[in-house]
CSV table of C-alpha atoms and ligand atoms in Angstrom, one decimal:
chain,number,residue,atom,x,y,z
A,1,UNK,CA,-50.0,212.4,157.8
A,2,UNK,CA,-46.8,214.8,157.2
A,3,UNK,CA,-45.8,216.1,160.6
A,4,UNK,CA,-45.4,219.5,160.8
A,5,UNK,CA,-42.7,222.0,162.2
A,6,UNK,CA,-42.3,225.6,162.0
A,7,UNK,CA,-40.1,228.6,162.9
A,8,UNK,CA,-41.7,231.7,164.7
A,9,UNK,CA,-39.8,235.2,165.5
A,10,UNK,CA,-40.8,238.4,164.4
A,11,UNK,CA,-39.7,239.5,162.3
A,12,UNK,CA,-39.1,236.3,160.4
A,13,UNK,CA,-38.1,236.8,156.5
A,14,UNK,CA,-34.9,236.5,156.9
A,15,UNK,CA,-35.0,233.0,158.6
A,16,UNK,CA,-32.7,230.1,157.4
A,17,UNK,CA,-34.2,227.2,159.4
A,18,UNK,CA,-36.8,226.1,156.3
A,19,UNK,CA,-33.7,225.7,154.1
A,20,UNK,CA,-31.9,224.0,157.2
A,21,UNK,CA,-34.4,221.8,158.3
A,22,UNK,CA,-35.7,221.2,154.6
A,23,UNK,CA,-31.9,220.1,153.8
A,24,UNK,CA,-32.2,218.0,156.8
A,25,UNK,CA,-35.0,216.6,155.9
A,26,UNK,CA,-34.2,215.5,152.5
A,27,UNK,CA,-31.1,214.1,153.5
A,28,UNK,CA,-32.5,211.8,156.2
A,29,UNK,CA,-36.2,211.0,153.9
A,30,UNK,CA,-38.3,212.1,156.9
A,31,UNK,CA,-41.7,213.0,155.9
A,32,UNK,CA,-42.0,216.5,157.5
A,33,UNK,CA,-43.1,220.2,156.6
A,34,UNK,CA,-41.2,222.9,157.9
A,35,UNK,CA,-42.7,226.5,157.8
A,36,UNK,CA,-41.5,230.6,159.2
A,37,UNK,CA,-44.5,232.2,161.1
A,38,UNK,CA,-44.4,235.8,162.3
A,39,UNK,CA,-45.8,235.4,165.4
A,40,UNK,CA,-47.9,238.5,166.4
A,41,UNK,CA,-46.4,240.6,169.0
A,42,UNK,CA,-49.6,242.4,170.7
A,43,UNK,CA,-51.9,241.4,172.7
A,44,UNK,CA,-49.4,239.6,175.3
A,45,UNK,CA,-50.9,236.5,174.9
A,46,UNK,CA,-50.9,236.0,171.4
A,47,UNK,CA,-48.0,234.4,171.1
A,48,UNK,CA,-49.2,231.3,172.9
A,49,UNK,CA,-52.2,231.3,171.6
A,50,UNK,CA,-50.5,231.1,167.8
A,51,UNK,CA,-48.0,228.2,169.1
A,52,UNK,CA,-51.4,226.5,170.7
A,53,UNK,CA,-53.4,227.1,167.4
A,54,UNK,CA,-50.4,225.2,165.4
A,55,UNK,CA,-50.2,222.5,167.8
A,56,UNK,CA,-53.9,222.1,167.2
A,57,UNK,CA,-53.5,222.1,163.6
A,58,UNK,CA,-50.8,219.0,164.0
A,59,UNK,CA,-47.5,221.1,164.8
A,60,UNK,CA,-44.5,218.3,166.1
A,61,UNK,CA,-42.0,221.3,166.9
A,62,UNK,CA,-40.9,224.5,166.3
A,63,UNK,CA,-38.0,226.6,166.4
A,64,UNK,CA,-38.2,229.8,168.5
A,65,UNK,CA,-36.4,233.5,167.8
A,66,UNK,CA,-36.1,236.6,168.7
A,67,UNK,CA,-38.0,238.3,170.1
A,68,UNK,CA,-39.9,235.2,171.4
A,69,UNK,CA,-37.8,232.5,173.8
A,70,UNK,CA,-38.7,234.1,176.9
A,71,UNK,CA,-42.2,233.3,176.3
A,72,UNK,CA,-41.9,229.6,174.4
A,73,UNK,CA,-40.3,229.2,177.5
A,74,UNK,CA,-42.3,230.2,180.1
A,75,UNK,CA,-45.5,228.6,178.3
A,76,UNK,CA,-43.6,225.2,178.8
A,77,UNK,CA,-45.1,222.4,180.8
A,78,UNK,CA,-41.8,220.8,181.3
A,79,UNK,CA,-38.1,222.4,180.6
A,80,UNK,CA,-34.6,221.3,180.1
A,81,UNK,CA,-32.0,222.4,183.0
A,82,UNK,CA,-29.8,224.6,180.2
A,83,UNK,CA,-33.1,225.5,179.0
A,84,UNK,CA,-33.8,226.3,182.6
A,85,UNK,CA,-30.4,228.3,182.5
A,86,UNK,CA,-31.0,230.4,180.2
A,87,UNK,CA,-34.5,231.4,181.0
A,88,UNK,CA,-34.9,231.1,177.5
A,89,UNK,CA,-36.6,227.9,174.6
A,90,UNK,CA,-35.2,227.8,170.9
A,91,UNK,CA,-36.9,224.4,170.9
A,92,UNK,CA,-40.1,223.6,171.5
A,93,UNK,CA,-41.4,219.7,171.1
A,94,UNK,CA,-45.5,219.0,171.6
A,95,UNK,CA,-45.3,215.6,172.8
A,96,UNK,CA,-48.7,214.0,174.7
A,97,UNK,CA,-50.7,217.0,175.5
A,98,UNK,CA,-47.5,218.8,176.4
A,99,UNK,CA,-45.0,221.0,175.9
A,100,UNK,CA,-41.3,220.8,176.2
A,101,UNK,CA,-38.8,223.5,175.9
A,102,UNK,CA,-35.6,223.1,174.7
A,103,UNK,CA,-32.3,225.2,174.9
A,104,UNK,CA,-30.0,224.4,171.8
A,105,UNK,CA,-28.0,227.3,171.4
A,106,UNK,CA,-24.9,226.7,173.5
A,107,UNK,CA,-24.4,222.7,172.3
A,108,UNK,CA,-24.5,223.9,168.8
A,109,UNK,CA,-22.1,226.2,169.7
A,110,UNK,CA,-20.1,224.2,171.1
A,111,UNK,CA,-20.2,221.4,168.9
A,112,UNK,CA,-19.3,224.1,166.4
A,113,UNK,CA,-16.3,225.1,167.6
A,114,UNK,CA,-15.2,221.3,168.9
A,115,UNK,CA,-16.2,219.5,166.0
A,116,UNK,CA,-16.7,221.5,162.9
A,117,UNK,CA,-13.5,224.0,163.9
A,118,UNK,CA,-11.5,221.5,165.8
A,119,UNK,CA,-11.1,223.1,168.7
A,120,UNK,CA,-11.6,220.7,171.9
A,121,UNK,CA,-11.8,223.2,174.7
A,122,UNK,CA,-11.1,220.7,177.7
A,123,UNK,CA,-7.7,222.6,179.4
A,124,UNK,CA,-7.9,225.6,177.2
A,125,UNK,CA,-8.6,228.7,178.6
A,126,UNK,CA,-11.7,230.3,177.3
A,127,UNK,CA,-13.3,233.8,177.1
A,128,UNK,CA,-16.4,235.1,176.9
A,129,UNK,CA,-17.7,238.3,175.9
A,130,UNK,CA,-21.6,239.3,177.2
A,131,UNK,CA,-23.7,237.9,179.7
A,132,UNK,CA,-27.3,238.0,177.8
A,133,UNK,CA,-29.0,236.0,176.7
A,134,UNK,CA,-26.5,234.5,174.3
A,135,UNK,CA,-24.3,233.8,176.9
A,136,UNK,CA,-27.0,232.3,179.3
A,137,UNK,CA,-28.0,229.7,176.7
A,138,UNK,CA,-24.4,229.2,176.4
A,139,UNK,CA,-22.8,228.4,179.5
A,140,UNK,CA,-23.9,224.8,180.7
A,141,UNK,CA,-22.6,223.2,177.6
A,142,UNK,CA,-20.1,225.4,178.0
A,143,UNK,CA,-19.0,224.2,181.6
A,144,UNK,CA,-19.5,220.7,180.3
A,145,UNK,CA,-16.6,221.1,177.8
A,146,UNK,CA,-14.2,221.2,180.2
A,147,UNK,CA,-11.9,224.2,179.7
A,148,UNK,CA,-8.9,224.7,182.1
A,149,UNK,CA,-10.4,228.4,182.1
A,150,UNK,CA,-13.2,230.1,181.6
A,151,UNK,CA,-14.0,233.9,181.9
A,152,UNK,CA,-17.2,235.6,181.4
A,153,UNK,CA,-16.8,239.2,180.6
A,154,UNK,CA,-18.7,241.8,180.6
A,155,UNK,CA,-19.6,245.6,180.7
A,156,UNK,CA,-22.6,245.5,183.5
A,157,UNK,CA,-20.6,243.6,185.9
A,158,UNK,CA,-23.4,242.9,188.5
A,159,UNK,CA,-24.9,241.3,186.0
A,160,UNK,CA,-22.5,238.7,184.8
A,161,UNK,CA,-21.8,238.1,188.9
A,162,UNK,CA,-25.3,237.4,189.2
A,163,UNK,CA,-24.8,234.9,186.2
A,164,UNK,CA,-21.9,233.4,187.6
A,165,UNK,CA,-23.2,233.0,191.2
A,166,UNK,CA,-26.5,231.2,189.6
A,167,UNK,CA,-24.2,228.7,187.7
A,168,UNK,CA,-22.2,227.7,191.0
A,169,UNK,CA,-25.4,226.9,192.4
A,170,UNK,CA,-25.3,224.6,190.3
A,171,UNK,CA,-21.8,223.1,190.5
A,172,UNK,CA,-20.5,225.2,187.7
A,173,UNK,CA,-17.1,227.0,188.0
A,174,UNK,CA,-16.4,230.2,185.9
A,175,UNK,CA,-14.7,233.2,186.5
A,176,UNK,CA,-17.4,237.1,186.2
A,177,UNK,CA,-14.8,239.9,185.1
A,178,UNK,CA,-15.3,242.9,183.9
A,179,UNK,CA,-13.2,244.3,180.4
A,180,UNK,CA,-10.8,246.4,182.9
A,181,UNK,CA,-9.8,243.3,184.5
A,182,UNK,CA,-9.3,241.1,181.2
A,183,UNK,CA,-5.8,243.2,180.2
A,184,UNK,CA,-3.8,241.5,182.9
A,185,UNK,CA,-5.2,238.1,182.4
A,186,UNK,CA,-2.9,237.2,179.8
A,187,UNK,CA,-3.9,235.3,176.3
A,188,UNK,CA,-6.8,233.0,175.8
A,189,UNK,CA,-6.9,229.7,173.5
A,190,UNK,CA,-10.3,230.8,172.7
A,191,UNK,CA,-12.0,234.1,172.7
A,192,UNK,CA,-16.3,234.5,172.0
A,193,UNK,CA,-18.0,237.2,171.1
A,194,UNK,CA,-21.8,236.8,172.9
A,195,UNK,CA,-22.7,240.5,173.0
A,196,UNK,CA,-25.4,242.0,170.8
A,197,UNK,CA,-22.5,244.6,169.8
A,198,UNK,CA,-22.3,243.2,166.3
A,199,UNK,CA,-25.4,243.5,165.6
A,200,UNK,CA,-25.0,247.6,165.4
A,201,UNK,CA,-21.2,247.3,164.3
A,202,UNK,CA,-20.1,247.9,167.5
A,203,UNK,CA,-16.9,246.4,169.3
A,204,UNK,CA,-17.2,245.2,172.8
A,205,UNK,CA,-14.1,246.7,174.8
A,206,UNK,CA,-12.1,244.3,174.7
A,207,UNK,CA,-7.9,244.3,174.8
A,208,UNK,CA,-5.8,242.7,172.3
A,209,UNK,CA,-4.1,241.2,174.5
A,210,UNK,CA,-6.4,238.5,174.7
A,211,UNK,CA,-6.0,237.0,171.7
A,212,UNK,CA,-3.1,234.2,171.5
A,213,UNK,CA,-0.9,233.0,168.4
A,214,UNK,CA,-2.3,230.0,168.3
A,215,UNK,CA,-5.8,230.7,169.1
A,216,UNK,CA,-9.1,231.6,167.9
A,217,UNK,CA,-11.7,233.6,167.6
A,218,UNK,CA,-15.7,233.1,167.3
A,219,UNK,CA,-18.0,235.7,166.0
A,220,UNK,CA,-22.0,234.0,167.5
A,221,UNK,CA,-23.2,237.1,164.9
A,222,UNK,CA,-23.4,235.4,161.3
A,223,UNK,CA,-23.6,236.7,158.0
A,224,UNK,CA,-22.1,240.2,159.1
A,225,UNK,CA,-18.5,239.3,157.0
A,226,UNK,CA,-15.7,240.5,159.5
A,227,UNK,CA,-17.1,242.6,162.4
A,228,UNK,CA,-15.3,244.9,164.4
A,229,UNK,CA,-14.9,241.8,167.0
A,230,UNK,CA,-13.1,239.6,164.4
A,231,UNK,CA,-11.6,242.4,162.8
A,232,UNK,CA,-9.6,243.1,166.2
A,233,UNK,CA,-8.7,239.2,166.3
A,234,UNK,CA,-7.2,238.9,163.1
A,235,UNK,CA,-5.6,242.1,163.5
A,236,UNK,CA,-3.9,240.8,166.5
A,237,UNK,CA,-2.5,238.0,164.8
A,238,UNK,CA,-5.2,235.0,166.0
A,239,UNK,CA,-4.7,231.6,164.3
A,240,UNK,CA,-8.1,231.2,162.9
A,241,UNK,CA,-11.3,233.2,162.9
A,242,UNK,CA,-15.3,232.4,163.0
A,243,UNK,CA,-18.6,233.6,162.5
A,244,UNK,CA,-21.6,231.8,163.9
A,245,UNK,CA,-23.2,230.0,160.7
A,246,UNK,CA,-21.9,226.7,162.0
A,247,UNK,CA,-23.4,227.4,165.6
A,248,UNK,CA,-27.3,228.3,163.6
A,249,UNK,CA,-27.0,224.7,161.8
A,250,UNK,CA,-25.7,222.3,164.9
A,251,UNK,CA,-28.4,223.8,166.9
A,252,UNK,CA,-30.7,223.1,163.9
A,253,UNK,CA,-29.6,220.0,163.9
A,254,UNK,CA,-29.9,219.3,167.4
A,255,UNK,CA,-33.2,220.2,167.5
A,256,UNK,CA,-33.9,217.7,164.4
A,257,UNK,CA,-32.3,214.9,166.3
A,258,UNK,CA,-34.3,215.9,169.7
A,259,UNK,CA,-37.9,216.0,167.1
A,260,UNK,CA,-37.1,212.9,164.7
A,261,UNK,CA,-34.6,210.5,166.7
A,262,UNK,CA,-32.5,210.7,163.3
A,263,UNK,CA,-29.0,213.4,163.4
A,264,UNK,CA,-28.5,214.9,160.2
A,265,UNK,CA,-25.3,215.7,158.7
A,266,UNK,CA,-24.4,219.1,158.9
A,267,UNK,CA,-21.8,219.6,156.7
A,268,UNK,CA,-23.0,220.4,153.0
A,269,UNK,CA,-25.6,223.0,154.8
A,270,UNK,CA,-22.8,224.9,156.7
A,271,UNK,CA,-20.9,225.0,153.2
A,272,UNK,CA,-24.4,226.3,151.6
A,273,UNK,CA,-24.6,229.4,154.1
A,274,UNK,CA,-21.3,230.6,154.2
A,275,UNK,CA,-20.4,233.6,153.7
A,276,UNK,CA,-16.6,234.6,153.4
A,277,UNK,CA,-15.7,236.7,156.5
A,278,UNK,CA,-13.4,238.7,153.8
B,1,ATR,P1,-29.1,238.7,173.7
B,1,ATR,O1,-30.1,238.2,174.1
B,1,ATR,O2,-28.1,238.8,172.4
B,1,ATR,O3,-27.7,238.1,174.2
B,1,ATR,P2,-29.3,240.8,175.6
B,1,ATR,O4,-30.3,239.7,176.5
B,1,ATR,O5,-29.5,242.2,175.2
B,1,ATR,O6,-28.7,240.0,174.3
B,1,ATR,O7,-27.5,240.8,175.8
B,1,ATR,C1,-26.6,241.6,175.2
B,1,ATR,C2,-25.1,241.6,175.5
B,1,ATR,O8,-24.4,242.3,174.6
B,1,ATR,C3,-25.1,242.4,177.1
B,1,ATR,O9,-23.9,241.4,177.9
B,1,ATR,C4,-24.3,243.9,176.9
B,1,ATR,O10,-23.7,243.8,177.5
B,1,ATR,P3,-24.4,244.8,178.9
B,1,ATR,O11,-25.1,243.6,179.8
B,1,ATR,O12,-23.1,245.3,180.1
B,1,ATR,O13,-25.2,245.6,178.9
B,1,ATR,C5,-23.6,243.3,175.7
B,1,ATR,N1,-23.6,244.3,174.6
B,1,ATR,C6,-24.0,244.9,173.8
B,1,ATR,N2,-23.4,246.1,173.6
B,1,ATR,C7,-22.4,246.0,173.7
B,1,ATR,C8,-21.2,246.9,173.5
B,1,ATR,N3,-21.4,247.8,172.6
B,1,ATR,N4,-19.7,246.3,174.0
B,1,ATR,C9,-20.1,245.6,175.2
B,1,ATR,N5,-21.3,244.7,175.5
B,1,ATR,C10,-22.0,245.0,174.5
């Protein structure tokens, strides 16, 4: 029987996941179906009921997107360490009656930066902007990449300090700061905008002095062309700019490999989904 997978979110009309996983399945000759499900926002327990109905129908795994990542994490029986730090799941696997929660956002981001963009982070100065769900999901893989210095800046200082405290408890070294402190910190080899500012066309208050002419700027949002952040980075003269299309495809590849035991090629799918930045 064909194995069933799906992405669940609300709204879900914009999702690229069926296209991505459909391409992976074709390329690796896996017999599976992958659909998009609009999850119910109300009542409170309707999301979990939808997931359980999908499992009862033969579902093997799900990708989870906004606004359900926290609920997916909460309903799991088993949780990976990186999902636990994020407090959020972007992928579920249904195994022997148990729901297993994973979070591949961070590992997808790091693979895109280090492999696709050829920017290994070891011994580099890395600055991450934001301290919300996207950053929580990314931090452990970022720490594993062994940057010389990892700085996380956020408007709300208490929020980023709390996050750093939690990560420090599991052995990771990083520095929390406010935007006002960045000017004195010099240039970074990589600046990652993981705030939600670009979704509303806003610019995080990052000084142009953080960008390096030999460095790069990465925007987590994708398909939004030259966001205010990328524009500032480009005007500051960075060597490379990129948006999150590669991260999107790489996190999907991680989930696919986790579910199916075979790793798909990502290059062709990334090329297909890439919208030129300008
Ligand atoms: P997500 O899950 O997308 O990370 P979130 O958890 O709501 O969303 O977090 C949004 C992040 O973007 C936060 O770090 C937020 O900063 P604050 O914690 O200080 O609010 C950040 N953010 C949103 N709009 C921003 C802006 N215009 N400038 C700077 N940071 C912004």
